[in-house]
CSV table of C-alpha atoms in Angstrom, one decimal:
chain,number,residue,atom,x,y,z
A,38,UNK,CA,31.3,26.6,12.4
A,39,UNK,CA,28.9,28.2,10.3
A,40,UNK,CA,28.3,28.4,6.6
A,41,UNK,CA,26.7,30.5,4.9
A,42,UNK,CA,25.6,30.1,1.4
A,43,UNK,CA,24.1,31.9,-1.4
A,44,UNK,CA,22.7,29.5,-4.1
A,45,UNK,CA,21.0,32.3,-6.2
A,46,UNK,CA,23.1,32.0,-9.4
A,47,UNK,CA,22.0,28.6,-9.2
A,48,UNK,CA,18.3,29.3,-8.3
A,49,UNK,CA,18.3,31.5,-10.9
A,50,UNK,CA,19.7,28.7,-13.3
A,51,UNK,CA,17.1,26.3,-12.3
A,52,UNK,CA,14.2,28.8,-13.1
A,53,UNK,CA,15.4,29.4,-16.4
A,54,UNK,CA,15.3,25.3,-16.9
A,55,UNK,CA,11.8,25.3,-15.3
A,56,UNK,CA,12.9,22.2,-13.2
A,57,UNK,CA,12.6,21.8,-9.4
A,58,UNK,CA,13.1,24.5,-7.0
A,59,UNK,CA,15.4,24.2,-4.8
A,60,UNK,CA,15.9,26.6,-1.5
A,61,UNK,CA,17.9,29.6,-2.2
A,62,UNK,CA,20.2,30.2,0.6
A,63,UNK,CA,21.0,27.3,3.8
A,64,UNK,CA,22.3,28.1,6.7
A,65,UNK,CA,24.4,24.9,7.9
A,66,UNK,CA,25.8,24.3,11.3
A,67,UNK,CA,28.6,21.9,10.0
A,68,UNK,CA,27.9,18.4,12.3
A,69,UNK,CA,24.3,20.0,13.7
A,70,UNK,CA,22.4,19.8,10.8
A,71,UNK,CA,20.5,22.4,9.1
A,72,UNK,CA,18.3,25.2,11.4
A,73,UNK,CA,14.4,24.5,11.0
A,74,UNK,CA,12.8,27.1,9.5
A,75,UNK,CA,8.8,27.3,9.4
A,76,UNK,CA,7.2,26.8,5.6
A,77,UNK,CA,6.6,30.5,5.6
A,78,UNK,CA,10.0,31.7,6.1
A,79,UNK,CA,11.1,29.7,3.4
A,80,UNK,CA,7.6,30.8,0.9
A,81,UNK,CA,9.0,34.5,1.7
A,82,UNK,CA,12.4,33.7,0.8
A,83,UNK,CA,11.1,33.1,-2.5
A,84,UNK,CA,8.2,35.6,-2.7
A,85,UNK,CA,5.0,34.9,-2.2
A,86,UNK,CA,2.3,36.1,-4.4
A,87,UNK,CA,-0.6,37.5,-2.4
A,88,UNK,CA,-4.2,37.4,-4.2
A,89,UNK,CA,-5.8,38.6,-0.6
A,90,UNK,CA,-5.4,41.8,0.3
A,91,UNK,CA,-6.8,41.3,4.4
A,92,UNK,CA,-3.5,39.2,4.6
A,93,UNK,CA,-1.5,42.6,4.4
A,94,UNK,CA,-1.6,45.1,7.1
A,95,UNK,CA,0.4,47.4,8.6
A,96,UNK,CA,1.5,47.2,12.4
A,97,UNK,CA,-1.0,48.7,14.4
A,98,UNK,CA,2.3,50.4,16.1
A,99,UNK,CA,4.7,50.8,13.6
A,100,UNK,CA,2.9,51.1,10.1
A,101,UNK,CA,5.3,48.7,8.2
A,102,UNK,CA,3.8,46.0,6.5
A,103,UNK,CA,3.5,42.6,8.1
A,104,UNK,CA,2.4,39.2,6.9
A,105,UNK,CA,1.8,36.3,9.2
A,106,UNK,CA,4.1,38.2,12.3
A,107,UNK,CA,6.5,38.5,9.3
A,108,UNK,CA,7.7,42.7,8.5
A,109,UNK,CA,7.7,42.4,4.4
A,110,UNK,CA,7.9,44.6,1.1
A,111,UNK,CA,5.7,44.4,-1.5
A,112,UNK,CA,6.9,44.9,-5.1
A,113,UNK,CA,5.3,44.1,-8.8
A,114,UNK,CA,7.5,41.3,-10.3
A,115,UNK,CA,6.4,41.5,-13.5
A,116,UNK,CA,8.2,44.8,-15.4
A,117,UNK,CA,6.6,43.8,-18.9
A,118,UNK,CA,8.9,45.1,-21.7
A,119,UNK,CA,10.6,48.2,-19.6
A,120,UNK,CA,12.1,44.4,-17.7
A,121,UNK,CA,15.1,45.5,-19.6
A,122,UNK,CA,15.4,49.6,-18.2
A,123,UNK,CA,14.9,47.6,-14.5
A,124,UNK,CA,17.7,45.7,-14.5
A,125,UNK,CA,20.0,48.1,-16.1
A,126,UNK,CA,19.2,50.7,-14.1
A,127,UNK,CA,17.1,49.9,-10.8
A,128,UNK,CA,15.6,53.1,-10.0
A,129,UNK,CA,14.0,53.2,-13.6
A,130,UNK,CA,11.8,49.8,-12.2
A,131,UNK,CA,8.4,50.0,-10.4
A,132,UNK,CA,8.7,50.8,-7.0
A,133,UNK,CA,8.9,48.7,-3.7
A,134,UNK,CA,6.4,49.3,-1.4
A,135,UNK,CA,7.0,49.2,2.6
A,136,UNK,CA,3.5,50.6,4.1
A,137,UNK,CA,0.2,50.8,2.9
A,138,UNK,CA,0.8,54.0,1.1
A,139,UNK,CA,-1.9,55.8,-0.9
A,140,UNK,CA,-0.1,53.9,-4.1
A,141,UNK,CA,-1.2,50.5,-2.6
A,142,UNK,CA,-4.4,52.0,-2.3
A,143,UNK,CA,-5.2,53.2,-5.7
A,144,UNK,CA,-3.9,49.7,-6.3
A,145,UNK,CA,-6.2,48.1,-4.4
A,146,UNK,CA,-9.1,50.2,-6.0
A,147,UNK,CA,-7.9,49.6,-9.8
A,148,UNK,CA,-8.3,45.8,-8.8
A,149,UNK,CA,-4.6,45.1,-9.4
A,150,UNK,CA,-3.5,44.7,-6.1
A,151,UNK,CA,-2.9,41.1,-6.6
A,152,UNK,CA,-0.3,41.3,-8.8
A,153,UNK,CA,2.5,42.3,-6.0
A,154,UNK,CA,4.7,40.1,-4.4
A,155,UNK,CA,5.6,39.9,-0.8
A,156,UNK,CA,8.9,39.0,0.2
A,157,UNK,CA,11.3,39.7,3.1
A,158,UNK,CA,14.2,40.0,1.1
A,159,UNK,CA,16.5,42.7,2.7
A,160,UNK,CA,19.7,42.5,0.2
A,161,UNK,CA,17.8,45.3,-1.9
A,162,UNK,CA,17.7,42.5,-5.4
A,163,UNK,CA,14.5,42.0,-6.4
A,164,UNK,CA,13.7,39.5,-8.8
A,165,UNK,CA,12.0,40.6,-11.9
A,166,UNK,CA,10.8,39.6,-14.8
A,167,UNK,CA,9.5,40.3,-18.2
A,168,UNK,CA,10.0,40.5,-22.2
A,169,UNK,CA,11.9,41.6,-25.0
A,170,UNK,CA,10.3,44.0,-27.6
A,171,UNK,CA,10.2,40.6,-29.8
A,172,UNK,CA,7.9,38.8,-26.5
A,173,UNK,CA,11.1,36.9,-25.7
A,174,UNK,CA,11.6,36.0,-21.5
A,175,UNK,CA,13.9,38.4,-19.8
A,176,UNK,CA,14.6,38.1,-15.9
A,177,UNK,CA,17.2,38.6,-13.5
A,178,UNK,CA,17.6,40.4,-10.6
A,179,UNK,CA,17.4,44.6,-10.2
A,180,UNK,CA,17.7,47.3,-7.7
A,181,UNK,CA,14.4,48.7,-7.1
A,182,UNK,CA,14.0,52.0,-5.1
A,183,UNK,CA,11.7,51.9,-2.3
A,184,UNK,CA,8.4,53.8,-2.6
A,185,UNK,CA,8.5,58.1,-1.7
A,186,UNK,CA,5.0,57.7,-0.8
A,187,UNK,CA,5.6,54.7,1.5
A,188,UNK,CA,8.6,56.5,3.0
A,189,UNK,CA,6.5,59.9,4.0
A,190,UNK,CA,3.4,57.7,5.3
A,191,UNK,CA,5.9,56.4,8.1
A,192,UNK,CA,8.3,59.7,8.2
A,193,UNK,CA,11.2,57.4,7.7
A,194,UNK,CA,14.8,58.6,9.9
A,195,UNK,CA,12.3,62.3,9.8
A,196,UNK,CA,11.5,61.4,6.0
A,197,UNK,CA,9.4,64.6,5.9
A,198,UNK,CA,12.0,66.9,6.9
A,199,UNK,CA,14.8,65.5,4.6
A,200,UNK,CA,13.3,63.8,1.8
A,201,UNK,CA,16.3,64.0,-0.9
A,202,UNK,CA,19.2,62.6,1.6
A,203,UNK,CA,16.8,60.2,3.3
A,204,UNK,CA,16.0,58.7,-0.2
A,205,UNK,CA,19.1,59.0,-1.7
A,206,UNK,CA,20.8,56.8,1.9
A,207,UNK,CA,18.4,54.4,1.8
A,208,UNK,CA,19.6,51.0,2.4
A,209,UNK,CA,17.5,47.9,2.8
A,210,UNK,CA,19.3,46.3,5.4
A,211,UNK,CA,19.5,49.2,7.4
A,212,UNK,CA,15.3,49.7,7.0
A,213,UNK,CA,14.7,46.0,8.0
A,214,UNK,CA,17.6,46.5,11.0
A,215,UNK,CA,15.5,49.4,12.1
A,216,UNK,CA,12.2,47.5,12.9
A,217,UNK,CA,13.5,44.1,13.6
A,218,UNK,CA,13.5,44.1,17.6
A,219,UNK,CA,9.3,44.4,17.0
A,220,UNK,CA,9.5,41.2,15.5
A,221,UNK,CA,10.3,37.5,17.2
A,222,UNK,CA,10.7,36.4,12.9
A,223,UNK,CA,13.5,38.2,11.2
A,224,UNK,CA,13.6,38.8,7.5
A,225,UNK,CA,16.2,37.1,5.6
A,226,UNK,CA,19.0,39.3,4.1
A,227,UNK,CA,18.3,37.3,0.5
A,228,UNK,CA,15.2,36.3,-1.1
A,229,UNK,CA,15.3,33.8,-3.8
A,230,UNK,CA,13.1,33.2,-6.8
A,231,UNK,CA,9.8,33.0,-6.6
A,232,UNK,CA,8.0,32.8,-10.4
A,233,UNK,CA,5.3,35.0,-10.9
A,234,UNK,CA,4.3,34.1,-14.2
A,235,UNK,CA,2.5,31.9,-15.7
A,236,UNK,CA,1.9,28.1,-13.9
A,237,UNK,CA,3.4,25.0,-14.9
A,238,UNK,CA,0.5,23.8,-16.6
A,239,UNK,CA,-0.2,26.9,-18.5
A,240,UNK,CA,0.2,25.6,-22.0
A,241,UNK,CA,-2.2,22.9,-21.5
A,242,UNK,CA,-5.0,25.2,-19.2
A,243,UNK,CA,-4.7,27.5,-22.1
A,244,UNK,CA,-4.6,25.5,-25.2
A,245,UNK,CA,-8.2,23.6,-23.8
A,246,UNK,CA,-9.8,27.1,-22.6
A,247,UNK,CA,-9.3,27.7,-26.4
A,248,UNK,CA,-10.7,24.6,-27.9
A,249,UNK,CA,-14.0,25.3,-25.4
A,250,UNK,CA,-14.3,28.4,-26.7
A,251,UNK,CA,-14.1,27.0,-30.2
A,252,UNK,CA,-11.1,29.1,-31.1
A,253,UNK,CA,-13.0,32.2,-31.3
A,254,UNK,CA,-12.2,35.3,-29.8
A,255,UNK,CA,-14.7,36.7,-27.0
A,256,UNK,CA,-14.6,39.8,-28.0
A,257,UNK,CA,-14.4,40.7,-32.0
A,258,UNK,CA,-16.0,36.5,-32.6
A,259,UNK,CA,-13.4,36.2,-35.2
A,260,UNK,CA,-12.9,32.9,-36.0
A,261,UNK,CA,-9.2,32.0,-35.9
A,262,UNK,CA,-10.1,27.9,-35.6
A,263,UNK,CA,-8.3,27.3,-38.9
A,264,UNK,CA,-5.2,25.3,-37.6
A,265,UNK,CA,-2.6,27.5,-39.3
A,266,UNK,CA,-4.4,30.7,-37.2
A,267,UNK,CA,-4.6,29.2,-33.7
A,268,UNK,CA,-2.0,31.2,-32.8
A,269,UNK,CA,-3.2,34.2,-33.4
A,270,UNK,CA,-5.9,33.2,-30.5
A,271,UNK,CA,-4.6,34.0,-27.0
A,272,UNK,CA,-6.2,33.4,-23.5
A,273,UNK,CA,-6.6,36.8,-21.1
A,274,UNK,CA,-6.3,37.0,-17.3
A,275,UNK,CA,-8.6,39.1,-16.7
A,276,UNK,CA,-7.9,39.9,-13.6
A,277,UNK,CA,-4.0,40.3,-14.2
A,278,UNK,CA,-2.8,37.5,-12.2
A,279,UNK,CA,-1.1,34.7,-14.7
A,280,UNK,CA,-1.5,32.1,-11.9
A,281,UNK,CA,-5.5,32.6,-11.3
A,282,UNK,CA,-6.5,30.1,-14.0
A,283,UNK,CA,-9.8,30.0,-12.7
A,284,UNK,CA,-12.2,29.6,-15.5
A,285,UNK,CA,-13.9,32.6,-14.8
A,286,UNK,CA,-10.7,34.4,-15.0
A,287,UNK,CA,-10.0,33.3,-18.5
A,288,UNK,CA,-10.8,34.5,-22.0
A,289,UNK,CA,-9.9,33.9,-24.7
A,290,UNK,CA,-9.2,36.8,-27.5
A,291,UNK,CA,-7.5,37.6,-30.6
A,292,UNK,CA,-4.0,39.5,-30.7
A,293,UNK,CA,-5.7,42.7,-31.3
A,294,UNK,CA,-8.1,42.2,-28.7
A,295,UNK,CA,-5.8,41.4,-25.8
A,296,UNK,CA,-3.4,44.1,-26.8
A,297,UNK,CA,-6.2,46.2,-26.5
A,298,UNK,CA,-6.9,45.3,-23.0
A,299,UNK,CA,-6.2,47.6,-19.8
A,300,UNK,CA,-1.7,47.5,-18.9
A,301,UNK,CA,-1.2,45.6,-22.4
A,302,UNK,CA,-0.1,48.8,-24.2
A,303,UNK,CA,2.9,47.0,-23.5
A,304,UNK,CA,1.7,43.6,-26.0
A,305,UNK,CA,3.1,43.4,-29.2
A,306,UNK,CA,1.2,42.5,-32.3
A,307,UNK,CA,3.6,42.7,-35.7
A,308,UNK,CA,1.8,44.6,-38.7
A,309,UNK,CA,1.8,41.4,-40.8
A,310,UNK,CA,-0.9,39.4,-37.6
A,311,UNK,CA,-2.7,42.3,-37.5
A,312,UNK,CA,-3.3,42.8,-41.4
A,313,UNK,CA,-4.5,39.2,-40.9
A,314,UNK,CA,-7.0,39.4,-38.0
A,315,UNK,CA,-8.5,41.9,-39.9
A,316,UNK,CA,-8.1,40.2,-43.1
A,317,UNK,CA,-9.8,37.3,-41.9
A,318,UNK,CA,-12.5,39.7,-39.8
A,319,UNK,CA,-13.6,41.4,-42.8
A,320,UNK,CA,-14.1,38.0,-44.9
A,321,UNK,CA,-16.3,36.4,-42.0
A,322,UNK,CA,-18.2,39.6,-41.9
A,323,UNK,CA,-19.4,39.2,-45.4
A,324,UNK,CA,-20.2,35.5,-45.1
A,325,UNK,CA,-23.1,36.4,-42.1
């Protein structure tokens, strides 16, 4: 007998913690053990976060996107503050992406392609994440809409001819069931959690980025290395990625600064910080 059984809830439970992970979904043959299932099966399950883009391409034959023999989707994880509008209403998320579609491209060319996930989740919940308009963590999971541009690149069940019904019909399981006798590795029907935030060891990384840099911002040199103002010091991906903590990625800038940066319209500075950055900018200014 077999047993099937979805530990997402639980997954999701886990996450929130920030203990262990634990695999999302086992499939048990009661008194056979549990099937083997190669380490990247399992990474997909979860998501997998890709940060080279030669590793996605589309089948020569078929256009879909594959990774390691593996068809996948590629979506952005991280919503920012419109996580909220995602998982309330799916279609109001950023799009999933199923074939290198002029999207991907422009992407690819902005130097943001490394923020998307790939995963081979097939139940059409994608987990996202985010923050409240007070920077609070929101996740959970949301039904994102598959990409228009992705669907006309491979015509789709004649995409071109019948956009609105195609789009409107679209069912994840039914996508992944129409290319999966091309592939000896099926996708799963569930993909689990996979954290594309910051790493573990973020608070530490950053908090000694900051002393190196003597708690002054790279870009404005305000000098926030007053204890009571260390706050108001952040440290910038540059690239995007919150798990590239490479040192070169880093920087360290003040709230106005990093709000300022490219995709962080989204950052929230209250009036009352930024009256102080500016505060203390002005009163450094006159010391030099």
């Amino acid at each position: 007998m077999r047993l099937n059984v979805d530990f997402r809830a639980l997954e999701d439970a886990v996450r929130r913690m920030e203990a262990a992970s634990i695999p999302v979904e086992l499939d048990i043959d009661v008194g056979l053990g549990i099937d083997p299932l190669d380490p990247i099966d399992i990474e997909l399950r979860h998501g997998i976060e890709i940060d080279d883009l030669s590793k996605i391409r589309p089948d020569d034959d078929l256009g879909v996107l594959t990774y390691q023999g593996r068809q996948i989707v590629l979506y952005i994880q991280d919503h920012s503050t419109r996580v909220g509008d995602a998982l309330a209403h799916g279609a109001s998320g950023r799009k999933v992406h199923v074939a290198d579609c002029t999207t991907l491209r422009e992407m690819k060319h902005r130097g943001r392609y490394e923020r998307y996930v790939a995963t081979n989740d097939a139940s059409g919940d994608f987990y996202v994440t985010g923050q409240d308009e007070y920077g609070r963590r929101v996740d959970g999971r949301a039904r994102l809409s598959v990409c228009k541009n992705c669907l006309r690149m491979l015509n789709y069940r004649n995409y071109v001819r019948n956009r609105s019904r195609v789009f409107r019909d679209f069912e994840w399981a039914k996508f992944f069931d129409r290319y999966r006798p091309h592939f000896e590795r099926l996708p799963t029907r569930r993909a689990g959690v996979f954290d594309g935030g910051y790493t573990p060891d973020w608070d530490r990384v950053s908090a000694g980025y900051k002393r190196e840099r003597d708690f002054q911002c790279e870009q404005c040199h305000v000098d926030l290395s007053q204890s009571r103002h260390h706050r108001l010091l952040h440290v910038h991906h540059i690239d995007g990625v919150k798990t590239n903590n490479d040192r070169s990625n880093l920087r360290a800038l003040c709230a106005i600064c990093h709000s300022d940066q490219p995709g962080h319209a989204h950052m929230y500075v209250s009036t009352e910080d930024t009256a102080l950055i500016d505060r203390i900018r002005r009163r450094q200014h006159r010391r030099r």
